[in-house]
Short mmCIF file of C-alpha atoms in Angstrom, two decimals:
data_model
loop_
_atom_site.label_atom_id
_atom_site.label_comp_id
_atom_site.label_asym_id
_atom_site.label_seq_id
_atom_site.Cartn_x
_atom_site.Cartn_y
_atom_site.Cartn_z
CA MET A 1 -23.69 87.09 -157.93
CA THR A 2 -21.52 83.96 -158.40
CA PHE A 3 -17.54 83.50 -158.87
CA GLU A 4 -18.34 83.11 -162.68
CA ASP A 5 -20.23 86.02 -163.22
CA LYS A 6 -17.67 88.27 -161.20
CA GLU A 7 -15.09 86.75 -163.78
CA GLU A 8 -16.73 87.78 -167.00
CA GLU A 9 -17.93 91.19 -165.43
CA GLU A 10 -14.36 91.82 -164.37
CA GLN A 11 -12.83 90.85 -168.25
CA ALA A 12 -15.81 93.15 -169.79
CA GLY A 13 -14.90 95.69 -167.88
CA GLU A 14 -18.32 95.96 -166.53
CA ASP A 15 -17.67 96.65 -162.64
CA HIS A 16 -14.19 97.34 -161.38
CA HIS A 17 -15.30 97.67 -157.91
CA GLY A 18 -15.59 94.06 -157.15
CA PRO A 19 -18.52 92.50 -154.94
CA SER A 20 -20.06 94.83 -152.56
CA HIS A 21 -19.20 92.71 -149.62
CA HIS A 22 -15.46 92.95 -150.54
CA PRO A 23 -15.18 96.23 -151.17
CA PRO A 24 -11.65 97.83 -151.97
CA ALA A 25 -9.73 99.88 -149.68
CA PRO A 26 -9.72 103.86 -149.61
CA PRO A 27 -7.09 105.13 -151.67
CA ASP A 28 -5.54 106.83 -148.21
CA GLU A 29 -5.34 103.48 -146.96
CA LEU A 30 -3.20 101.88 -149.61
CA PHE A 31 0.23 100.28 -148.66
CA ASP A 32 3.21 101.46 -151.29
CA ILE A 33 4.52 97.65 -151.45
CA PRO A 34 5.03 96.80 -154.88
CA THR A 35 3.61 93.05 -155.83
CA SER A 36 3.31 91.13 -158.76
CA VAL A 37 -0.58 90.36 -157.42
CA ASP A 38 -3.32 92.52 -156.79
CA PRO A 39 -2.79 93.65 -153.32
CA SER A 40 -6.99 93.65 -152.90
CA TYR A 41 -6.93 89.90 -153.82
CA ILE A 42 -4.36 89.33 -150.90
CA ILE A 43 -6.38 91.16 -148.65
CA SER A 44 -9.92 89.14 -149.70
CA LEU A 45 -7.95 86.40 -148.98
CA ILE A 46 -6.77 87.36 -145.52
CA ARG A 47 -10.23 88.25 -145.13
CA LYS A 48 -11.95 84.84 -145.79
CA LEU A 49 -9.65 83.37 -142.85
CA LEU A 50 -11.32 85.75 -140.29
CA PRO A 51 -12.60 83.34 -137.63
CA THR A 52 -16.66 83.05 -137.09
CA ASN A 53 -17.13 85.14 -134.20
CA VAL A 54 -15.16 87.80 -135.70
CA LYS A 55 -17.14 87.61 -139.19
CA ASN A 56 -20.80 87.60 -137.21
CA ASP A 57 -19.64 90.58 -135.26
CA HIS A 58 -18.97 92.70 -138.01
CA ASN A 59 -21.86 91.46 -139.99
CA SER A 60 -24.11 92.62 -137.20
CA CYS A 61 -22.32 96.12 -137.48
CA GLY A 62 -23.25 96.30 -141.37
CA VAL A 63 -19.64 95.46 -143.30
CA ASP A 64 -21.42 93.46 -145.56
CA GLY A 65 -24.08 95.99 -145.79
CA ASP A 66 -23.97 99.41 -147.85
CA ASN A 67 -22.16 101.55 -145.52
CA GLY A 68 -19.52 104.47 -146.13
CA PRO A 69 -16.30 103.06 -147.73
CA ASN A 70 -14.51 103.08 -144.23
CA GLU A 71 -16.90 101.09 -142.62
CA GLY A 72 -15.97 98.23 -144.89
CA SER A 73 -12.69 98.78 -145.35
CA LYS A 74 -9.81 96.20 -144.77
CA ILE A 75 -8.57 98.20 -141.24
CA ASP A 76 -11.63 98.50 -139.89
CA LEU A 77 -12.43 94.96 -140.75
CA ILE A 78 -9.35 93.50 -139.35
CA GLU A 79 -8.50 95.76 -137.02
CA GLU A 80 -11.57 95.19 -134.80
CA SER A 81 -11.13 91.54 -134.68
CA ALA A 82 -7.30 92.18 -133.39
CA SER A 83 -8.04 94.63 -130.94
CA SER A 84 -11.16 92.34 -129.05
CA SER A 85 -9.96 90.15 -126.52
CA PRO A 86 -8.73 86.82 -126.42
CA LYS A 87 -11.74 85.48 -124.49
CA ASP A 88 -14.15 87.39 -126.77
CA ARG A 89 -12.09 85.44 -129.80
CA VAL A 90 -12.65 82.03 -128.16
CA ARG A 91 -16.35 81.98 -127.35
CA GLY A 92 -17.83 81.27 -130.14
CA SER A 93 -19.01 77.67 -130.87
CA PRO A 94 -16.16 74.99 -132.09
CA ASP A 95 -18.32 73.73 -134.50
CA HIS A 96 -17.98 76.65 -137.24
CA ASN A 97 -16.66 75.03 -139.97
CA SER A 98 -19.15 75.61 -142.59
CA GLU A 99 -19.79 79.74 -141.29
CA ALA A 100 -16.08 80.24 -140.83
CA MET A 101 -15.95 81.67 -144.18
CA ASP A 102 -17.30 83.17 -147.09
CA VAL A 103 -17.78 79.98 -149.47
CA VAL A 104 -17.24 80.82 -153.14
CA ASN A 105 -18.50 78.45 -155.72
CA GLY A 106 -16.21 77.26 -158.68
CA PHE A 107 -13.52 78.86 -156.45
CA GLU A 108 -10.36 77.25 -157.71
CA LYS A 109 -6.55 77.71 -156.09
CA SER A 110 -4.69 80.54 -157.44
CA SER A 111 -2.11 80.43 -159.75
CA TYR A 112 -0.45 83.90 -158.55
CA GLN A 113 3.43 82.77 -157.43
CA ASP A 114 6.70 83.78 -158.16
CA GLY A 115 8.39 81.72 -160.59
CA ASP A 116 11.08 80.73 -157.95
CA ASP A 117 8.71 79.92 -154.92
CA GLU A 118 8.41 76.26 -153.78
CA ASN A 119 4.85 75.37 -154.08
CA LEU A 120 4.31 74.30 -150.41
CA CYS A 121 0.94 73.27 -150.19
CA HIS A 122 -1.54 71.26 -151.98
CA LYS A 123 -5.15 70.19 -151.76
CA VAL A 124 -5.79 67.30 -149.62
CA GLU A 125 -9.20 65.58 -149.99
CA LYS A 126 -10.20 64.17 -146.69
CA PRO A 127 -13.38 62.64 -145.90
CA GLY A 128 -15.60 64.30 -143.29
CA VAL A 129 -14.18 67.44 -143.79
CA SER A 130 -16.88 70.19 -144.54
CA ALA A 131 -16.90 72.47 -147.53
CA GLY A 132 -16.18 75.41 -145.04
CA GLU A 133 -13.16 73.95 -144.02
CA GLU A 134 -11.76 72.69 -147.54
CA VAL A 135 -12.36 76.66 -148.46
CA TRP A 136 -10.62 77.75 -145.74
CA GLU A 137 -7.64 75.52 -146.55
CA GLU A 138 -7.46 76.26 -150.47
CA PHE A 139 -7.41 80.27 -149.08
CA GLY A 140 -4.67 79.45 -146.72
CA CYS A 141 -2.74 77.33 -148.92
CA VAL A 142 -2.62 80.37 -151.91
CA LEU A 143 -1.27 82.84 -148.77
CA TRP A 144 1.14 80.12 -147.80
CA ASP A 145 2.41 80.38 -151.38
CA LEU A 146 2.23 84.16 -151.59
CA ALA A 147 4.18 84.06 -148.29
CA ALA A 148 6.98 83.14 -149.76
CA SER A 149 7.69 86.18 -151.83
CA ARG A 150 8.98 89.02 -149.42
CA ASN A 151 6.80 91.97 -151.31
CA HIS A 152 3.75 89.73 -150.82
CA ALA A 153 4.80 88.66 -147.10
CA GLU A 154 5.12 92.39 -146.53
CA LEU A 155 1.82 93.53 -147.91
CA MET A 156 0.14 90.59 -145.41
CA VAL A 157 1.44 91.68 -142.83
CA GLU A 158 0.64 94.81 -143.35
CA ASN A 159 -2.95 93.92 -143.48
CA LEU A 160 -2.71 92.47 -139.87
CA VAL A 161 -2.48 88.67 -141.24
CA LEU A 162 -0.53 87.57 -138.12
CA GLU A 163 -3.19 88.62 -135.91
CA VAL A 164 -5.99 86.94 -138.06
CA LEU A 165 -3.81 83.61 -137.91
CA LEU A 166 -3.34 84.27 -134.14
CA ALA A 167 -7.21 84.35 -133.94
CA ASN A 168 -7.61 81.09 -135.55
CA LEU A 169 -4.93 79.48 -133.06
CA MET A 170 -6.50 80.56 -130.30
CA ILE A 171 -10.15 78.35 -131.17
CA PRO A 172 -10.17 74.88 -132.08
CA GLN A 173 -8.68 73.87 -135.28
CA THR A 174 -8.01 70.43 -137.25
CA VAL A 175 -4.71 69.59 -137.67
CA ARG A 176 -4.61 70.61 -141.48
CA VAL A 177 -5.82 74.24 -140.62
CA ALA A 178 -3.21 74.24 -137.75
CA GLU A 179 -0.33 73.21 -140.18
CA ILE A 180 -1.21 75.48 -142.89
CA ILE A 181 -1.41 78.30 -140.10
CA LEU A 182 2.41 77.38 -139.48
CA GLY A 183 3.14 77.13 -142.89
CA ILE A 184 1.99 80.87 -143.36
CA ILE A 185 3.86 82.24 -140.46
CA GLY A 186 7.14 79.60 -141.39
CA ASN A 187 7.33 81.51 -145.11
CA LEU A 188 6.90 84.93 -143.55
CA ALA A 189 9.90 84.32 -140.80
CA CYS A 190 11.90 83.64 -144.36
CA HIS A 191 12.15 87.29 -144.21
CA GLU A 192 14.23 89.02 -141.63
CA VAL A 193 12.08 92.34 -142.54
CA LEU A 194 9.53 90.33 -140.53
CA MET A 195 11.03 88.79 -137.84
CA GLN A 196 10.43 92.12 -135.10
CA ARG A 197 6.80 92.12 -136.60
CA ILE A 198 5.91 88.02 -136.02
CA ALA A 199 8.18 88.68 -132.07
CA SER A 200 6.04 91.27 -131.31
CA THR A 201 2.28 90.27 -132.03
CA GLN A 202 1.21 89.27 -128.56
CA GLY A 203 0.37 86.04 -127.24
CA LEU A 204 2.06 84.50 -131.13
CA ILE A 205 5.20 83.00 -129.79
CA GLU A 206 3.39 81.36 -126.95
CA ILE A 207 0.79 79.77 -128.87
CA ILE A 208 3.50 78.58 -131.77
CA VAL A 209 5.40 76.79 -129.21
CA ASP A 210 2.07 75.23 -127.76
CA GLN A 211 1.95 73.62 -131.32
CA LEU A 212 5.31 71.44 -130.18
CA PHE A 213 2.26 69.11 -127.88
CA LEU A 214 0.47 68.38 -130.87
CA ASP A 215 0.44 64.42 -131.97
CA ASP A 216 0.15 65.54 -136.15
CA THR A 217 3.40 64.76 -138.11
CA GLN A 218 3.12 67.36 -140.57
CA CYS A 219 2.10 70.03 -138.11
CA LEU A 220 5.11 69.41 -135.88
CA ILE A 221 7.39 69.32 -138.98
CA GLU A 222 5.83 73.08 -139.62
CA ALA A 223 6.23 74.40 -136.00
CA CYS A 224 9.77 72.64 -136.09
CA ARG A 225 10.82 74.67 -139.19
CA LEU A 226 9.16 77.74 -137.87
CA LEU A 227 10.76 77.49 -134.32
CA THR A 228 14.66 77.20 -136.49
CA LEU A 229 13.90 80.33 -138.35
CA CYS A 230 13.12 82.46 -135.55
CA LEU A 231 16.18 81.30 -133.60
CA GLN A 232 18.88 82.03 -136.64
CA GLY A 233 16.85 85.46 -137.00
CA SER A 234 17.55 89.11 -134.79
CA GLU A 235 14.34 87.97 -132.21
CA CYS A 236 16.07 85.08 -131.43
CA ILE A 237 16.72 86.21 -127.98
CA ILE A 238 12.96 86.54 -127.19
CA TRP A 239 11.98 82.93 -128.99
CA ALA A 240 14.91 81.11 -126.44
CA GLU A 241 13.05 82.49 -123.66
CA LYS A 242 9.71 81.43 -124.63
CA LEU A 243 11.70 78.14 -125.04
CA GLN A 244 13.95 77.10 -122.28
CA SER A 245 11.19 75.66 -119.52
CA GLU A 246 12.51 72.24 -119.55
CA HIS A 247 8.94 70.92 -120.07
CA ILE A 248 9.13 71.91 -123.78
CA LEU A 249 12.55 70.99 -124.42
CA GLN A 250 12.14 67.37 -123.12
CA ARG A 251 9.04 67.68 -125.70
CA VAL A 252 11.79 68.32 -128.19
CA LEU A 253 13.72 65.70 -127.58
CA TRP A 254 10.86 63.73 -127.22
CA ILE A 255 10.11 64.21 -130.48
CA ALA A 256 13.29 63.11 -131.95
CA GLU A 257 13.85 59.88 -130.23
CA ASN A 258 9.73 58.72 -130.95
CA THR A 259 9.07 60.11 -134.44
CA LEU A 260 9.04 57.55 -137.19
CA SER A 261 8.88 60.40 -139.84
CA PRO A 262 12.43 60.85 -141.57
CA GLN A 263 11.19 64.55 -142.29
CA LEU A 264 9.92 65.36 -138.78
CA LEU A 265 13.41 63.42 -137.45
CA GLU A 266 15.35 66.17 -139.93
CA LYS A 267 13.34 69.32 -138.95
CA ASN A 268 13.11 68.38 -135.29
CA VAL A 269 17.00 67.58 -134.94
CA GLY A 270 17.33 71.03 -137.27
CA LEU A 271 15.87 72.73 -134.76
CA LEU A 272 18.15 71.50 -131.75
CA LEU A 273 20.88 72.24 -134.57
CA ALA A 274 19.75 75.82 -134.41
CA ILE A 275 20.04 75.99 -130.37
CA LEU A 276 23.77 74.56 -130.89
CA GLU A 277 24.78 77.04 -133.03
CA SER A 278 22.64 80.11 -131.61
CA PRO A 279 24.54 83.48 -130.43
CA SER A 280 25.99 83.19 -126.98
CA GLU A 281 22.68 84.86 -125.14
CA VAL A 282 20.39 82.29 -126.41
CA ALA A 283 23.24 79.54 -125.60
CA ARG A 284 23.32 80.63 -122.10
CA ALA A 285 19.16 80.11 -121.97
CA LEU A 286 19.04 76.76 -123.69
CA HIS A 287 22.22 74.83 -123.59
CA PRO A 288 22.17 74.00 -120.04
CA PRO A 289 18.70 72.67 -120.11
CA LEU A 290 19.38 70.53 -123.02
CA MET A 291 22.79 68.79 -121.27
CA LYS A 292 20.37 68.20 -118.38
CA LEU A 293 17.81 66.27 -120.42
CA GLY A 294 20.90 64.09 -122.36
CA LEU A 295 21.17 65.69 -125.31
CA PRO A 296 24.62 64.64 -126.12
CA SER A 297 23.06 60.74 -125.40
CA VAL A 298 20.23 61.45 -127.75
CA LEU A 299 22.32 62.49 -130.49
CA ILE A 300 24.82 59.57 -130.37
CA ASP A 301 21.41 57.05 -130.20
CA LEU A 302 20.03 58.69 -133.33
CA LEU A 303 23.40 58.49 -135.23
CA ALA A 304 23.40 54.75 -134.00
CA PHE A 305 19.78 53.86 -135.79
CA GLU A 306 20.34 56.03 -138.88
CA MET A 307 23.76 54.22 -139.12
CA ASN A 308 22.30 50.60 -138.99
CA LYS A 309 19.33 51.88 -141.24
CA LEU A 310 22.14 53.00 -143.93
CA LEU A 311 23.91 49.69 -143.37
CA CYS A 312 20.93 47.32 -143.67
CA GLU A 313 18.16 49.20 -146.06
CA ARG A 314 19.79 52.67 -147.65
CA ILE A 315 16.65 54.20 -147.38
CA PRO A 316 17.51 57.55 -149.45
CA GLU A 317 14.65 59.42 -147.55
CA ARG A 318 16.68 59.02 -144.46
CA TYR A 319 20.11 60.54 -145.54
CA SER A 320 19.25 64.21 -144.81
CA ALA A 321 18.22 63.11 -141.33
CA LEU A 322 21.80 61.50 -140.93
CA GLU A 323 23.60 64.62 -142.18
CA VAL A 324 21.78 67.24 -139.68
CA ILE A 325 22.34 64.90 -136.49
CA LEU A 326 25.83 64.58 -137.54
CA ARG A 327 26.05 68.45 -138.24
CA SER A 328 24.57 68.82 -134.34
CA ILE A 329 27.32 66.43 -133.15
CA GLU A 330 29.80 68.15 -134.63
CA ALA A 331 28.51 71.67 -133.48
CA LEU A 332 28.19 69.86 -129.93
CA SER A 333 31.97 68.96 -130.38
CA VAL A 334 33.54 72.40 -130.35
CA LEU A 335 31.35 73.68 -127.39
CA ASP A 336 34.09 74.42 -124.79
CA SER A 337 31.71 73.21 -121.68
CA TYR A 338 30.01 70.45 -123.37
CA SER A 339 32.57 68.84 -126.15
CA GLN A 340 34.21 66.34 -123.17
CA GLU A 341 30.75 64.31 -123.59
CA ILE A 342 30.82 64.15 -127.24
CA THR A 343 34.79 63.14 -127.59
CA SER A 344 35.11 60.98 -125.12
CA ASN A 345 32.20 58.61 -126.49
CA GLU A 346 33.46 55.73 -127.96
CA LYS A 347 30.07 54.74 -129.16
CA LEU A 348 30.37 57.67 -131.44
CA LEU A 349 34.08 57.26 -132.22
CA GLN A 350 32.94 53.42 -133.65
CA LEU A 351 29.77 55.07 -135.56
CA VAL A 352 31.77 57.66 -137.33
CA SER A 353 34.53 55.04 -138.57
CA ASP A 354 32.04 52.75 -139.76
CA LEU A 355 30.74 55.92 -141.84
CA VAL A 356 34.20 56.44 -142.68
CA LYS A 357 34.70 53.01 -144.08
CA PHE A 358 31.16 52.91 -145.80
CA PRO A 359 31.82 51.98 -149.47
CA ASP A 360 29.29 53.95 -151.63
CA LYS A 361 30.34 57.43 -149.95
CA VAL A 362 28.75 59.27 -153.30
CA GLU A 363 25.29 58.74 -151.76
CA VAL A 364 25.80 60.04 -148.81
CA ALA A 365 28.56 62.04 -149.52
CA ASN A 366 28.05 65.27 -147.20
CA SER A 367 27.23 63.29 -144.10
CA CYS A 368 30.96 61.71 -144.89
CA VAL A 369 32.86 65.22 -144.98
CA THR A 370 30.73 66.14 -141.44
CA ALA A 371 32.05 62.84 -139.97
CA VAL A 372 35.51 64.03 -140.99
CA VAL A 373 35.11 67.40 -139.06
CA VAL A 374 33.90 65.50 -136.03
CA LEU A 375 36.90 63.02 -136.01
CA ALA A 376 39.01 65.49 -136.36
CA ASN A 377 37.72 66.83 -133.14
CA ILE A 378 37.68 63.84 -131.27
CA LEU A 379 41.38 63.33 -132.20
CA SER A 380 42.56 67.03 -131.01
CA ASP A 381 41.01 66.27 -127.72
CA ILE A 382 42.06 62.59 -127.75
CA ASP A 383 45.57 62.09 -129.16
CA ALA A 384 45.85 58.64 -127.88
CA LEU A 385 43.48 57.41 -130.04
CA ALA A 386 45.64 58.09 -133.53
CA SER A 387 48.11 55.29 -132.58
CA GLU A 388 45.74 52.68 -132.34
CA ILE A 389 43.45 54.13 -135.61
CA SER A 390 46.45 54.27 -137.52
CA GLN A 391 46.39 50.83 -137.83
CA ASP A 392 43.33 49.80 -139.29
CA LEU A 393 43.83 50.25 -142.80
CA PRO A 394 40.17 49.93 -143.65
CA PHE A 395 39.91 53.18 -141.74
CA ILE A 396 42.57 54.83 -143.73
CA GLN A 397 41.89 53.96 -147.15
CA GLY A 398 38.25 55.25 -146.56
CA LEU A 399 39.62 58.48 -145.12
CA LEU A 400 41.13 58.78 -148.28
CA GLU A 401 38.80 57.83 -150.19
CA MET A 402 36.85 61.29 -148.95
CA ILE A 403 40.02 63.17 -150.34
CA PRO A 404 37.31 64.38 -153.44
CA PHE A 405 34.35 65.41 -151.30
CA ALA A 406 35.95 67.52 -148.97
CA SER A 407 37.81 69.32 -151.96
CA ASP A 408 35.44 72.48 -151.92
CA ASP A 409 34.99 72.78 -148.20
CA LEU A 410 37.77 74.49 -146.35
CA GLU A 411 36.82 73.26 -143.17
CA ALA A 412 36.80 69.64 -144.14
CA ARG A 413 39.36 69.34 -145.89
CA SER A 414 41.76 71.05 -143.38
CA ALA A 415 40.08 68.49 -141.24
CA LEU A 416 40.89 65.32 -143.24
CA TRP A 417 44.45 66.55 -144.10
CA SER A 418 45.09 67.37 -140.25
CA ILE A 419 43.80 63.11 -139.24
CA VAL A 420 45.81 62.00 -142.25
CA ALA A 421 48.68 63.76 -140.58
CA ARG A 422 47.94 62.56 -137.15
CA LEU A 423 47.42 59.10 -138.23
CA LEU A 424 50.54 58.85 -140.29
CA VAL A 425 52.85 60.37 -137.95
CA LYS A 426 52.09 57.11 -135.46
CA VAL A 427 53.24 54.78 -138.57
CA GLN A 428 56.73 53.22 -136.96
CA GLU A 429 57.44 52.20 -140.85
CA ASP A 430 61.07 51.33 -139.37
CA LYS A 431 59.38 48.66 -136.89
CA MET A 432 56.99 47.33 -139.40
CA ARG A 433 57.33 43.81 -141.05
CA PRO A 434 57.86 44.12 -145.06
CA LEU A 435 54.19 42.13 -145.82
CA SER A 436 52.44 45.02 -143.29
CA LEU A 437 54.82 47.49 -144.78
CA HIS A 438 53.78 46.98 -148.21
CA GLN A 439 49.92 46.78 -147.28
CA TYR A 440 50.14 50.12 -146.20
CA VAL A 441 52.13 51.36 -149.22
CA SER A 442 49.53 49.76 -151.11
CA VAL A 443 46.49 51.71 -149.37
CA LEU A 444 48.48 54.97 -150.04
CA VAL A 445 49.20 54.22 -153.61
CA SER A 446 45.61 53.00 -154.25
CA SER A 447 44.57 56.50 -153.41
CA SER A 448 47.40 58.15 -155.80
CA ASP A 449 45.39 59.87 -157.97
CA MET A 450 43.08 61.65 -155.70
CA ILE A 451 46.15 62.86 -153.42
CA GLU A 452 47.83 64.24 -156.83
CA ASP A 453 44.36 65.85 -157.87
CA ASP A 454 43.81 67.62 -154.37
CA LEU A 455 47.74 68.84 -154.46
CA LEU A 456 47.62 70.42 -157.32
CA ASP A 457 43.80 71.91 -157.14
CA HIS A 458 45.29 73.25 -153.46
CA GLN A 459 48.79 73.94 -153.98
CA LEU A 460 48.44 77.81 -154.00
CA ASP A 461 47.12 77.10 -150.71
CA GLU A 462 50.57 76.94 -149.54
CA THR A 463 52.61 78.89 -152.28
CA SER A 464 50.92 81.69 -152.65
CA HIS A 465 52.79 83.55 -149.76
CA CYS A 466 56.25 83.30 -148.29
CA ILE A 467 55.50 81.68 -144.89
CA PRO A 468 58.04 83.22 -141.96
CA CYS A 469 61.04 80.74 -140.53
CA GLY A 470 60.18 78.90 -137.88
CA PHE A 471 56.19 78.94 -138.80
CA LYS A 472 54.25 75.60 -137.82
CA ARG A 473 53.84 73.46 -141.54
CA SER A 474 50.22 72.69 -142.46
CA ALA A 475 48.86 69.42 -141.77
CA ARG A 476 48.81 68.46 -145.28
CA VAL A 477 52.70 69.26 -145.48
CA THR A 478 53.21 66.91 -142.62
CA ALA A 479 50.85 64.01 -144.12
CA ILE A 480 52.93 64.46 -147.58
CA ILE A 481 56.35 64.39 -145.73
CA ARG A 482 54.99 61.15 -143.96
CA ILE A 483 53.79 59.49 -146.83
CA ILE A 484 57.21 59.97 -148.54
CA SER A 485 59.00 58.17 -145.64
CA ILE A 486 56.54 55.58 -145.89
CA VAL A 487 56.69 54.86 -149.48
CA ASN A 488 60.52 55.23 -149.37
CA LYS A 489 61.22 52.29 -146.45
CA TRP A 490 58.83 50.21 -148.80
CA THR A 491 61.02 50.77 -151.95
CA THR A 492 64.17 50.26 -149.96
CA SER A 493 63.10 47.18 -147.98
CA LYS A 494 60.82 45.34 -150.61
CA ASP A 495 63.67 43.12 -151.76
CA CYS A 496 63.59 41.52 -148.21
CA VAL A 497 60.03 40.40 -148.99
CA GLU A 498 59.65 36.76 -147.90
CA GLU A 499 59.27 34.71 -150.87
CA ASN A 500 55.75 33.40 -150.77
CA ASP A 501 54.36 36.96 -151.17
CA SER A 502 53.01 37.82 -154.20
CA LEU A 503 55.64 39.40 -156.87
CA GLU A 504 53.04 40.22 -158.93
CA ASP A 505 51.20 42.84 -156.56
CA HIS A 506 54.55 44.24 -155.84
CA LEU A 507 54.92 44.90 -159.45
CA ALA A 508 51.77 46.51 -159.76
CA ASP A 509 52.20 48.87 -156.86
CA ASP A 510 55.56 49.65 -158.73
CA THR A 511 53.74 51.40 -161.58
CA ASN A 512 51.85 53.82 -159.28
CA VAL A 513 54.57 53.97 -156.32
CA GLY A 514 56.71 55.90 -158.68
CA ARG A 515 53.96 58.12 -159.84
CA LEU A 516 52.73 58.67 -155.95
CA LEU A 517 56.72 59.56 -155.05
CA ASP A 518 56.90 62.17 -157.60
CA CYS A 519 53.73 64.18 -157.10
CA CYS A 520 54.89 64.55 -153.55
CA HIS A 521 58.23 65.48 -154.11
CA LYS A 522 57.38 68.52 -156.47
CA TYR A 523 54.91 69.80 -154.09
CA ILE A 524 57.24 69.55 -150.89
CA GLU A 525 59.71 71.07 -152.94
CA LEU A 526 57.10 74.31 -154.39
CA VAL A 527 55.76 74.60 -150.97
CA GLY A 528 59.61 74.60 -149.57
CA ARG A 529 60.31 77.98 -151.24
CA SER A 530 57.68 79.47 -148.91
CA TYR A 531 59.07 77.92 -145.68
CA SER A 532 62.05 80.18 -145.34
CA GLY A 533 63.31 78.13 -142.40
CA ASP A 534 63.00 74.76 -143.88
#
């Protein structure tokens, strides 16, 4: 019976049982999991992914024949393959392309997907790929998409999709098949409820980790994505134990240093970020060997490469990689045992400063915000740097330009104002030449709109409750007080500016100086009511 005949019969209501070689499960074996796709369809897809030797075993037992219902049920079919020994599973011939699945003429990729699910998989026409492999890929792609839905994913796992995928990974496969398998498991891992089932499937973790040694970019992307999800889940300790071998972690770092793909770089460093942000049990297993292998230097070198690309070429496809590298450096900068390797690195300070000064911040806004947090962590460890940076006017201007980007991020906004406060405290306006003071004030005044908007938007942060006497004022209050002091010094000394200075510039400044002072004074007065001791 052809696929077209089957469709016609189903539509006409003449055959409610499907083809004999794919019998429906008996009622007592149906799973009570609601799905938007016919469960028998999902089960049939899982069966089609069975490796050759498993199908041949069942064919010899009469699975395709007219046997009793239990002999052809999904449990009998798949559990027999799961219970066979690993050696039996891989003993079949590697050249199993055309026999590895049932080829259905006229098959088209299913459109059964939830509206919010991302279509992660697309058919790729490749020369030299057998019809059997193409059909396997088609069925696998449908399951890849369906696994994004929790209900579909649960049904798939209950019907032993993990065991079927494991059996496929244990025999020679094309890289495309390996990618699809990792993609399916990656989508399953998006559902926390299935994490334990994935981790408890004997031999699956080890063979997934082995996929890191493939040389295919797409396979490595899916492997890194999957491992990242698993390290963020409830079974993270089990996965960490399998990753802690030095040669495995060395491979992860090697990929980061050598890949030319920005997508793989993003996923690979994302895996490192998951390790850095992991619970203490995972940290104890993975942090020491990574540090021994030179993780801080690797991250800083990657940042240098991406900054060079940003400044010279501006390739949007690389912006995500830049962001995740900076997030990893940020995570490393707050680890008590290893932060010194980051905060004392002069190369890192220069790279972060270059990003702060980058003119088109809208393009890399998230990266700029993360850079501010990294810089705040550096200055909190090495306060002496503040004196030097406080004289870098392009840096001060770039920093103030980031106020709007950090406005909705409490941590980033606090970090930004802490930097501004540290730098302005180091400014000695009484000892500055009038021209230098004028340049400094010009930078502050040029950002007056952004400063005013931030003070208005977040004034409740300081004024919503009474602050006890003696309580340390916030960094933002300190920064605003210093702005008032510096600008006031300018207004009282501008008459002494040398005659060859541009009077027109001073007059232009005067237009906005008063506005900046007014908004700062109002803010301090409002905040002062909350500081009973000020």
